[in-house]
Short mmCIF file of C-alpha atoms in Angstrom, two decimals:
data_model
loop_
_atom_site.label_atom_id
_atom_site.label_comp_id
_atom_site.label_asym_id
_atom_site.label_seq_id
_atom_site.Cartn_x
_atom_site.Cartn_y
_atom_site.Cartn_z
CA MET A 1 0.00 -0.01 -0.01
CA THR A 2 1.45 3.36 -1.07
CA THR A 3 1.34 6.51 1.04
CA GLN A 4 -1.17 8.12 -1.30
CA ILE A 5 -3.51 5.10 -1.09
CA ALA A 6 -3.30 5.24 2.71
CA ILE A 7 -4.17 8.98 2.68
CA VAL A 8 -7.16 8.49 0.32
CA LEU A 9 -8.51 5.56 2.32
CA ALA A 10 -8.09 7.55 5.55
CA ILE A 11 -10.01 10.48 4.07
CA PHE A 12 -12.71 8.14 2.74
CA LEU A 13 -13.02 6.37 6.09
CA LEU A 14 -13.10 9.67 8.02
CA PHE A 15 -15.86 10.95 5.72
CA VAL A 16 -17.96 7.81 6.32
CA ILE A 17 -17.41 7.97 10.12
CA LEU A 18 -18.27 11.65 10.34
CA ILE A 19 -21.53 11.45 8.44
CA LEU A 20 -22.67 8.17 10.02
CA SER A 21 -21.93 9.49 13.51
CA GLY A 22 -24.12 12.54 12.95
CA LYS A 23 -21.51 14.78 14.58
CA VAL A 24 -20.94 16.77 11.40
CA LYS A 25 -23.41 17.79 8.70
CA ILE A 26 -23.03 15.80 5.51
CA HIS A 27 -22.25 18.81 3.32
CA VAL A 28 -19.63 20.07 5.78
CA ALA A 29 -17.93 16.67 5.84
CA ALA A 30 -18.07 16.51 2.03
CA MET A 31 -16.39 19.90 1.60
CA MET A 32 -13.55 18.74 3.80
CA ILE A 33 -12.64 16.15 1.14
CA PRO A 34 -11.26 18.43 -1.60
CA ILE A 35 -9.42 20.50 0.99
CA ALA A 36 -7.73 17.39 2.43
CA LEU A 37 -6.92 15.95 -1.02
CA GLU A 38 -5.28 19.17 -2.15
CA ILE A 39 -3.34 19.84 1.07
CA THR A 40 -1.95 16.31 1.14
CA GLY A 41 -0.91 16.57 -2.51
CA VAL A 42 -3.03 13.63 -3.65
CA LEU A 43 -4.79 15.89 -6.20
CA GLU A 44 -3.91 19.20 -7.81
CA PHE A 45 -6.21 22.20 -7.36
CA LYS A 46 -8.04 21.75 -10.68
CA ASP A 47 -8.85 18.10 -9.87
CA ALA A 48 -9.69 18.70 -6.22
CA TRP A 49 -12.16 21.49 -7.02
CA GLY A 50 -13.29 20.29 -10.46
CA GLY A 51 -16.73 19.50 -9.05
CA MET A 52 -17.55 23.20 -8.98
CA LEU A 53 -17.56 23.26 -12.77
CA ASN A 54 -19.39 19.95 -13.18
CA ASN A 55 -22.54 20.02 -15.37
CA SER A 56 -24.54 18.18 -12.68
CA VAL A 57 -23.82 20.92 -10.16
CA VAL A 58 -24.88 23.60 -12.67
CA MET A 59 -28.14 21.76 -13.36
CA MET A 60 -28.95 21.16 -9.67
CA ALA A 61 -28.25 24.77 -8.72
CA SER A 62 -30.45 26.17 -11.52
CA MET A 63 -33.31 23.76 -10.69
CA PHE A 64 -33.20 24.85 -7.06
CA VAL A 65 -33.72 28.42 -8.31
CA VAL A 66 -36.75 27.33 -10.34
CA GLY A 67 -38.10 25.49 -7.28
CA ALA A 68 -37.72 28.64 -5.17
CA ALA A 69 -39.96 30.50 -7.60
CA ILE A 70 -42.61 27.79 -7.30
CA GLY A 71 -42.39 28.14 -3.51
CA LYS A 72 -43.51 31.78 -3.76
CA THR A 73 -46.83 30.90 -5.36
CA ASN A 74 -50.16 30.15 -3.61
CA ILE A 75 -50.78 26.97 -5.59
CA ILE A 76 -50.53 24.64 -2.57
CA ASN A 77 -53.04 26.58 -0.38
CA ASN A 78 -55.51 26.84 -3.22
CA LEU A 79 -55.30 23.12 -3.95
CA SER A 80 -56.02 22.12 -0.34
CA LYS A 81 -59.01 24.45 0.02
CA ALA A 82 -60.50 23.17 -3.24
CA LEU A 83 -60.05 19.47 -2.46
CA ILE A 84 -61.06 19.10 1.21
CA LYS A 85 -64.68 19.95 2.06
CA PRO A 86 -66.19 20.22 5.59
CA GLY A 87 -67.11 16.83 7.09
CA ALA A 88 -64.85 14.88 4.71
CA SER A 89 -63.89 11.28 5.58
CA ASP A 90 -60.32 10.42 6.59
CA PHE A 91 -59.74 8.94 3.17
CA LYS A 92 -60.91 12.11 1.40
CA ILE A 93 -58.86 14.26 3.74
CA MET A 94 -55.75 12.22 2.97
CA CYS A 95 -56.50 12.47 -0.77
CA GLY A 96 -56.71 16.22 -0.36
CA ILE A 97 -53.38 16.26 1.49
CA ALA A 98 -51.76 13.96 -1.11
CA VAL A 99 -52.45 16.20 -4.13
CA PRO A 100 -50.42 19.21 -3.02
CA MET A 101 -47.69 16.85 -1.79
CA LEU A 102 -47.50 15.32 -5.26
CA PHE A 103 -47.03 18.80 -6.63
CA LEU A 104 -44.42 19.84 -4.02
CA GLY A 105 -42.46 16.63 -4.49
CA CYS A 106 -41.78 17.60 -8.12
CA PHE A 107 -39.56 20.44 -6.96
CA ILE A 108 -38.34 19.91 -3.41
CA ASN A 109 -37.25 17.06 -1.12
CA ALA A 110 -39.37 15.29 1.51
CA THR A 111 -38.08 17.43 4.39
CA ALA A 112 -39.02 20.68 2.68
CA THR A 113 -42.38 19.20 1.69
CA MET A 114 -43.19 18.32 5.33
CA THR A 115 -42.07 21.75 6.48
CA ILE A 116 -44.71 23.30 4.22
CA MET A 117 -47.43 20.67 4.86
CA ILE A 118 -47.35 20.30 8.69
CA PRO A 119 -48.98 23.73 9.33
CA MET A 120 -51.50 22.97 6.59
CA ILE A 121 -52.35 19.54 8.01
CA THR A 122 -52.70 21.09 11.46
CA ALA A 123 -55.21 23.60 10.10
CA ILE A 124 -57.11 20.87 8.26
CA CYS A 125 -57.32 18.68 11.37
CA ALA A 126 -58.57 21.65 13.42
CA GLU A 127 -61.31 22.39 10.88
CA GLN A 128 -62.29 18.73 10.48
CA LYS A 129 -61.88 17.94 14.19
CA ARG A 130 -59.61 14.99 13.47
CA PRO A 131 -56.49 13.90 15.39
CA LEU A 132 -53.07 14.77 14.00
CA SER A 133 -51.92 11.17 14.61
CA LYS A 134 -54.22 9.99 11.80
CA PHE A 135 -52.41 11.97 9.10
CA MET A 136 -48.85 12.95 10.09
CA TYR A 137 -47.17 9.56 9.61
CA PRO A 138 -49.03 8.86 6.34
CA ALA A 139 -48.05 12.31 5.08
CA ALA A 140 -44.39 11.83 6.02
CA ALA A 141 -44.29 8.38 4.38
CA PHE A 142 -46.04 9.77 1.27
CA ALA A 143 -43.50 12.60 0.99
CA GLN A 144 -40.60 10.19 1.41
CA ILE A 145 -41.84 7.71 -1.24
CA TRP A 146 -42.68 10.37 -3.82
CA ALA A 147 -39.66 12.63 -3.43
CA GLY A 148 -37.14 12.27 -6.22
CA PHE A 149 -39.37 10.08 -8.40
CA LEU A 150 -39.84 12.67 -11.11
CA PRO A 151 -36.50 14.16 -12.23
CA THR A 152 -37.87 17.72 -12.26
CA GLY A 153 -36.44 19.38 -9.13
CA GLY A 154 -33.02 19.77 -7.63
CA ASN A 155 -32.38 16.06 -8.18
CA ALA A 156 -32.69 16.45 -11.96
CA GLY A 157 -28.93 16.49 -12.38
CA GLY A 158 -28.29 13.55 -10.07
CA TYR A 159 -27.75 11.14 -12.92
CA LEU A 160 -24.95 13.36 -14.26
CA ALA A 161 -23.26 13.32 -10.87
CA ASN A 162 -23.51 9.53 -10.69
CA ASN A 163 -22.02 9.18 -14.15
CA THR A 164 -19.16 11.49 -13.19
CA ILE A 165 -18.40 9.35 -10.13
CA VAL A 166 -18.25 6.20 -12.27
CA GLU A 167 -16.19 7.86 -15.00
CA ASN A 168 -13.74 9.34 -12.47
CA LEU A 169 -13.20 5.77 -11.22
CA GLY A 170 -12.33 4.67 -14.75
CA GLY A 171 -15.70 3.16 -15.70
CA VAL A 172 -18.43 4.02 -18.20
CA GLY A 173 -21.37 6.06 -16.95
CA THR A 174 -24.63 4.31 -17.90
CA TRP A 175 -27.06 6.47 -15.88
CA ASN A 176 -29.59 8.48 -17.85
CA TYR A 177 -32.19 11.11 -17.02
CA PHE A 178 -34.89 8.51 -16.29
CA THR A 179 -32.88 5.81 -14.43
CA ILE A 180 -34.05 6.71 -10.90
CA MET A 181 -37.62 7.13 -12.11
CA ILE A 182 -37.65 3.73 -13.79
CA SER A 183 -36.15 2.01 -10.72
CA LYS A 184 -38.88 3.47 -8.44
CA ILE A 185 -41.95 2.77 -10.56
CA PRO A 186 -43.21 -0.31 -8.61
CA ALA A 187 -42.59 1.32 -5.21
CA VAL A 188 -44.45 4.49 -6.20
CA VAL A 189 -47.33 2.73 -7.99
CA ILE A 190 -47.89 0.23 -5.15
CA LEU A 191 -47.02 2.18 -2.00
CA LEU A 192 -48.57 5.60 -2.63
CA PRO A 193 -52.17 4.33 -3.01
CA LEU A 194 -51.65 2.10 0.05
CA VAL A 195 -50.48 5.06 2.11
CA VAL A 196 -53.57 7.08 1.13
CA TRP A 197 -55.97 4.23 1.80
CA LEU A 198 -54.41 1.87 4.36
CA SER A 199 -52.00 3.99 6.38
CA VAL A 200 -54.77 6.37 7.43
CA LYS A 201 -56.86 3.38 8.54
CA ILE A 202 -54.12 1.80 10.66
CA ALA A 203 -52.76 5.07 12.03
CA PRO A 204 -53.56 5.36 15.76
CA ASP A 205 -56.06 7.83 17.15
CA ASN A 206 -54.14 9.56 19.93
CA GLY A 207 -56.87 12.09 20.50
CA ASN A 208 -54.53 14.98 19.63
CA ILE A 209 -57.10 17.13 17.82
CA PRO A 210 -55.61 20.59 17.33
CA THR A 211 -57.58 23.65 18.41
CA LEU A 212 -58.29 26.70 16.31
CA ALA A 213 -55.54 28.49 18.23
CA ASP A 214 -53.06 25.77 17.22
CA SER A 215 -54.17 26.16 13.64
CA GLN A 216 -53.81 29.92 13.72
CA GLN A 217 -50.35 29.66 15.29
CA ALA A 218 -49.25 27.21 12.62
CA ALA A 219 -50.60 29.51 9.94
CA ALA A 220 -48.82 32.50 11.52
CA ASN A 221 -45.54 30.58 11.54
CA ALA A 222 -45.99 29.60 7.91
CA SER A 223 -46.83 33.21 7.01
CA ALA A 224 -43.70 34.46 8.77
CA LYS A 225 -41.57 31.98 6.81
CA SER A 226 -43.22 33.07 3.58
CA LYS A 227 -42.43 36.73 4.28
CA LYS A 228 -38.86 35.80 5.13
CA ARG A 229 -38.56 34.09 1.73
CA GLY A 230 -39.66 37.31 0.02
CA GLY A 231 -43.46 37.17 0.05
CA THR A 232 -45.88 35.78 -2.48
CA LEU A 233 -46.55 36.59 -6.13
CA GLY A 234 -49.45 38.22 -7.98
CA PRO A 235 -51.80 36.19 -10.20
CA LYS A 236 -49.99 37.14 -13.43
CA GLN A 237 -46.60 36.33 -11.92
CA GLU A 238 -47.87 32.95 -10.70
CA LYS A 239 -49.08 32.06 -14.21
CA PHE A 240 -45.72 33.20 -15.58
CA VAL A 241 -43.85 30.95 -13.07
CA ILE A 242 -45.99 27.94 -14.04
CA PHE A 243 -45.37 28.63 -17.72
CA VAL A 244 -41.58 28.94 -17.24
CA PHE A 245 -41.48 25.80 -15.10
CA SER A 246 -43.54 23.78 -17.63
CA ALA A 247 -41.31 24.96 -20.47
CA CYS A 248 -38.24 24.01 -18.41
CA VAL A 249 -39.46 20.47 -17.74
CA ILE A 250 -40.45 19.91 -21.38
CA GLY A 251 -37.10 21.26 -22.48
CA ILE A 252 -35.16 18.95 -20.12
CA VAL A 253 -37.09 15.88 -21.32
CA VAL A 254 -36.55 16.81 -24.98
CA CYS A 255 -32.84 17.38 -24.39
CA ALA A 256 -32.54 14.05 -22.52
CA LEU A 257 -34.20 12.17 -25.38
CA THR A 258 -32.18 13.89 -28.11
CA GLY A 259 -28.77 13.74 -26.41
CA ILE A 260 -28.45 17.51 -25.83
CA ASN A 261 -27.04 18.73 -22.49
CA THR A 262 -30.00 18.77 -20.09
CA TRP A 263 -28.73 21.68 -18.01
CA TYR A 264 -29.44 24.21 -20.77
CA PRO A 265 -33.24 24.52 -20.15
CA SER A 266 -32.82 24.73 -16.35
CA VAL A 267 -30.19 27.49 -16.55
CA ILE A 268 -32.29 29.47 -19.03
CA ALA A 269 -35.39 29.11 -16.82
CA ALA A 270 -33.47 30.26 -13.73
CA LEU A 271 -32.14 33.31 -15.56
CA VAL A 272 -35.60 34.21 -16.93
CA LEU A 273 -37.10 34.04 -13.42
CA VAL A 274 -34.43 36.34 -12.01
CA PHE A 275 -34.40 38.82 -14.92
CA SER A 276 -38.23 39.02 -14.85
CA GLY A 277 -38.21 40.01 -11.20
CA VAL A 278 -39.95 36.91 -9.88
CA LEU A 279 -36.87 36.20 -7.77
CA THR A 280 -34.31 38.66 -6.51
CA ASP A 281 -30.64 37.86 -6.94
CA ARG A 282 -30.40 37.21 -3.17
CA GLU A 283 -33.25 34.70 -3.32
CA ALA A 284 -31.64 32.93 -6.27
CA ILE A 285 -28.26 32.76 -4.53
CA SER A 286 -29.95 31.50 -1.34
CA ALA A 287 -31.75 28.75 -3.31
CA MET A 288 -28.42 27.63 -4.80
CA GLY A 289 -26.95 27.21 -1.33
CA SER A 290 -28.53 23.80 -0.88
CA PRO A 291 -26.42 21.20 1.00
CA VAL A 292 -26.96 18.85 -1.97
CA ILE A 293 -24.75 21.11 -4.08
CA PHE A 294 -21.91 21.05 -1.58
CA ILE A 295 -22.20 17.28 -1.12
CA THR A 296 -21.80 16.83 -4.89
CA ILE A 297 -18.87 19.25 -5.14
CA GLY A 298 -17.12 17.59 -2.22
CA THR A 299 -17.56 13.92 -3.10
CA LEU A 300 -16.78 14.00 -6.85
CA PRO A 301 -13.01 14.46 -6.36
CA LEU A 302 -12.96 11.52 -3.97
CA ALA A 303 -13.81 9.23 -6.89
CA THR A 304 -10.94 10.75 -8.88
CA ALA A 305 -8.54 10.18 -5.96
CA LEU A 306 -9.65 6.57 -5.41
CA SER A 307 -9.05 5.78 -9.07
CA SER A 308 -5.80 7.68 -9.59
CA THR A 309 -4.08 6.14 -6.55
CA GLY A 310 -5.30 2.56 -6.98
CA ALA A 311 -7.27 2.58 -3.74
CA ASP A 312 -10.39 1.53 -5.65
CA VAL A 313 -8.75 -1.80 -6.59
CA LEU A 314 -7.84 -2.50 -2.97
CA LEU A 315 -11.39 -1.79 -1.66
CA ALA A 316 -12.98 -3.87 -4.41
CA ASP A 317 -10.72 -6.81 -3.55
CA VAL A 318 -11.75 -6.62 0.11
CA PHE A 319 -15.45 -6.59 -0.83
CA ASN A 320 -15.06 -9.54 -3.18
CA LYS A 321 -13.32 -11.58 -0.48
CA LEU A 322 -16.06 -10.79 2.05
CA THR A 323 -18.96 -11.60 -0.29
CA GLY A 324 -17.32 -14.81 -1.50
CA GLY A 325 -19.25 -16.54 -4.29
CA LEU A 326 -22.54 -14.67 -3.96
CA SER A 327 -24.69 -14.43 -7.08
CA PRO A 328 -25.13 -10.98 -8.67
CA VAL A 329 -28.70 -10.71 -7.34
CA MET A 330 -27.65 -11.64 -3.80
CA THR A 331 -24.81 -9.11 -4.00
CA MET A 332 -27.36 -6.42 -4.78
CA VAL A 333 -29.70 -7.63 -2.02
CA LEU A 334 -26.85 -7.68 0.50
CA MET A 335 -25.90 -4.07 -0.30
CA TYR A 336 -29.58 -3.09 -0.11
CA LEU A 337 -30.07 -4.73 3.30
CA VAL A 338 -26.94 -3.15 4.81
CA CYS A 339 -28.14 0.29 3.76
CA CYS A 340 -31.73 -0.42 4.81
CA VAL A 341 -30.75 -1.51 8.33
CA LEU A 342 -28.29 1.35 8.86
CA THR A 343 -30.75 3.97 7.65
CA GLN A 344 -33.25 3.13 10.40
CA PHE A 345 -30.85 4.63 12.89
CA ILE A 346 -28.87 7.09 10.73
CA THR A 347 -30.46 9.57 8.34
CA ASN A 348 -30.94 8.08 4.89
CA SER A 349 -28.95 10.70 2.96
CA ALA A 350 -25.87 9.98 5.11
CA VAL A 351 -26.09 6.24 4.41
CA ASN A 352 -26.61 6.72 0.67
CA ASN A 353 -23.68 9.13 0.30
CA ALA A 354 -21.44 6.86 2.39
CA PHE A 355 -22.11 3.70 0.34
CA LYS A 356 -22.74 5.10 -3.15
CA MET A 357 -19.02 5.66 -3.83
CA LEU A 358 -18.15 2.19 -2.55
CA ALA A 359 -20.80 0.61 -4.78
CA ALA A 360 -19.46 2.48 -7.83
CA LEU A 361 -15.85 1.47 -7.34
CA ILE A 362 -16.80 -2.20 -6.72
CA CYS A 363 -18.70 -2.23 -10.02
CA VAL A 364 -15.92 -0.55 -11.99
CA GLN A 365 -13.30 -2.99 -10.70
CA ASN A 366 -15.45 -6.06 -11.36
CA GLY A 367 -16.84 -4.95 -14.68
CA TYR A 368 -20.42 -4.67 -13.32
CA ASP A 369 -23.06 -2.18 -14.37
CA ALA A 370 -22.60 0.54 -11.76
CA ARG A 371 -26.28 1.47 -11.87
CA ALA A 372 -27.26 -1.83 -10.27
CA LEU A 373 -25.23 -1.59 -7.07
CA MET A 374 -25.60 2.21 -6.78
CA LEU A 375 -29.39 1.74 -7.05
CA SER A 376 -29.10 -0.85 -4.26
CA THR A 377 -27.63 1.78 -1.96
CA ASN A 378 -30.11 4.41 -3.12
CA GLU A 379 -33.18 2.19 -2.68
CA GLY A 380 -31.92 0.59 0.54
CA SER A 381 -31.34 3.97 2.17
CA ALA A 382 -34.74 5.16 0.91
CA ASN A 383 -36.50 2.34 2.81
CA CYS A 384 -36.71 4.49 5.94
CA TYR A 385 -40.12 3.88 7.58
CA LEU A 386 -39.47 1.94 10.79
CA PHE A 387 -37.76 4.45 13.08
CA PRO A 388 -38.09 8.26 13.18
CA ALA A 389 -34.33 8.81 12.92
CA ALA A 390 -34.26 7.21 9.47
CA ALA A 391 -35.06 10.45 7.62
CA PRO A 392 -35.74 14.07 8.60
CA ALA A 393 -39.24 13.97 7.09
CA MET A 394 -40.08 10.88 9.20
CA THR A 395 -38.74 12.62 12.31
CA MET A 396 -40.96 15.63 11.60
CA GLY A 397 -44.02 13.37 11.13
CA PHE A 398 -43.19 11.45 14.32
CA GLU A 399 -42.98 14.61 16.41
CA ALA A 400 -46.00 16.40 14.85
CA GLY A 401 -48.17 13.27 15.13
CA GLY A 402 -47.36 12.62 18.77
CA TYR A 403 -46.58 8.91 18.22
CA THR A 404 -44.77 6.46 20.44
CA LEU A 405 -41.85 4.50 18.95
CA LYS A 406 -44.02 1.38 18.94
CA GLN A 407 -46.77 3.15 16.97
CA HIS A 408 -44.29 4.52 14.47
CA PHE A 409 -42.67 1.13 14.01
CA LYS A 410 -45.97 -0.71 13.50
CA GLN A 411 -47.07 1.76 10.83
CA GLY A 412 -43.82 1.32 8.93
CA MET A 413 -43.62 -2.49 8.92
CA TYR A 414 -45.76 -3.13 5.84
CA LEU A 415 -44.12 -0.25 3.90
CA THR A 416 -40.63 -1.56 4.67
CA LEU A 417 -41.46 -5.13 3.60
CA LEU A 418 -43.31 -4.09 0.43
CA ARG A 419 -40.58 -1.73 -0.70
CA PHE A 420 -37.97 -4.43 -0.17
CA LEU A 421 -40.04 -6.90 -2.24
CA CYS A 422 -40.45 -4.31 -5.00
CA PHE A 423 -36.70 -3.96 -5.17
CA VAL A 424 -35.84 -7.70 -5.09
CA ILE A 425 -38.43 -8.63 -7.74
CA TYR A 426 -37.97 -5.68 -10.08
CA VAL A 427 -34.66 -3.81 -9.94
CA PRO A 428 -32.22 -6.74 -10.51
CA MET A 429 -34.30 -7.68 -13.56
CA ILE A 430 -34.36 -4.18 -15.09
CA PHE A 431 -30.83 -3.18 -13.99
CA PRO A 432 -28.84 -6.45 -13.68
CA LEU A 433 -25.44 -6.29 -12.03
CA VAL A 434 -23.88 -8.41 -14.80
#
């Protein structure tokens, strides 16, 4: 083992330990990687900080700007008022909650969705005189399942980042714009209707019916956050934002299908929204400050360092010795289960970012399709329904719903099992390891 390999492995191990321990934010730990790689001389400046000029980073940043413009509209409030009538059944209430969540999940992650929806659900429960415990867990699970399915928000450039990781390790990037969407189709089609219908039925009634004062306080808090973000838009501006967003999505899909760089439409849309006055320059810059951006910038050079020093070969050999003669499908299932178990106690984004790089280098060294094992880490870490610490959105639902750990666990059992079965039956067939 050379000195450079030892340094790279130490940095990689420290990154994994820091994010799994929860002592350091993931994006902070990620940004320490290029600093350490440059200081130790493993990579030159242009390689250590090359992620800042990566096309996936450009696309993510511009899509976050577009999402910020959507967040200034009143679309969500109008949808809820139109869909949920006085005296509605629990099923109809959940349907009314699900529609705006479907809309939000096209642009923002599950945590941001729950931040917006919790005050709204509190107000709905106060008006309908229904307990919060009937809807908070289902809403959190719904947000978590749906988030990232459609490649239209900040995750739209994720496939480019994954390809860059694989290519930096010396492999061939096979991810495309629709890979994540295709891999999640069974989970979304099966689990979302079950959450709307079954989860509300089995959710406990803890008697925590919010009062009108609770509802007003939640609304006041949401209003304060809205003002802090820069207020809302007028009717003409809202229509303009919807038009720009629709054109952006159509443009991305067309570019993806025709082989043109998909970041062009998102950058143009972001610029149009700023130049038109829908967003100020400060709001646009704030939107681009997402931790996802910094995680991508920080982790991309690690792949380059693993490949250039030969550390990737060493790690792949260790994995191959530990897994023995497992079949390709069992190798994928093993990676999935490791991530699924860990994510119940450690936030899912930390687990995914810790194991995604490992999965990619194992595939490159063994001649596997990197999508297969990377999807195993992605899907395994996304199966986060048993314990509240598994994902921030689930934590928020747990606290707002007033559940016990036992209640939370029982509600998540069928979701965890079904999502695992969806993966085992479907993903290895569509994206085989070999």
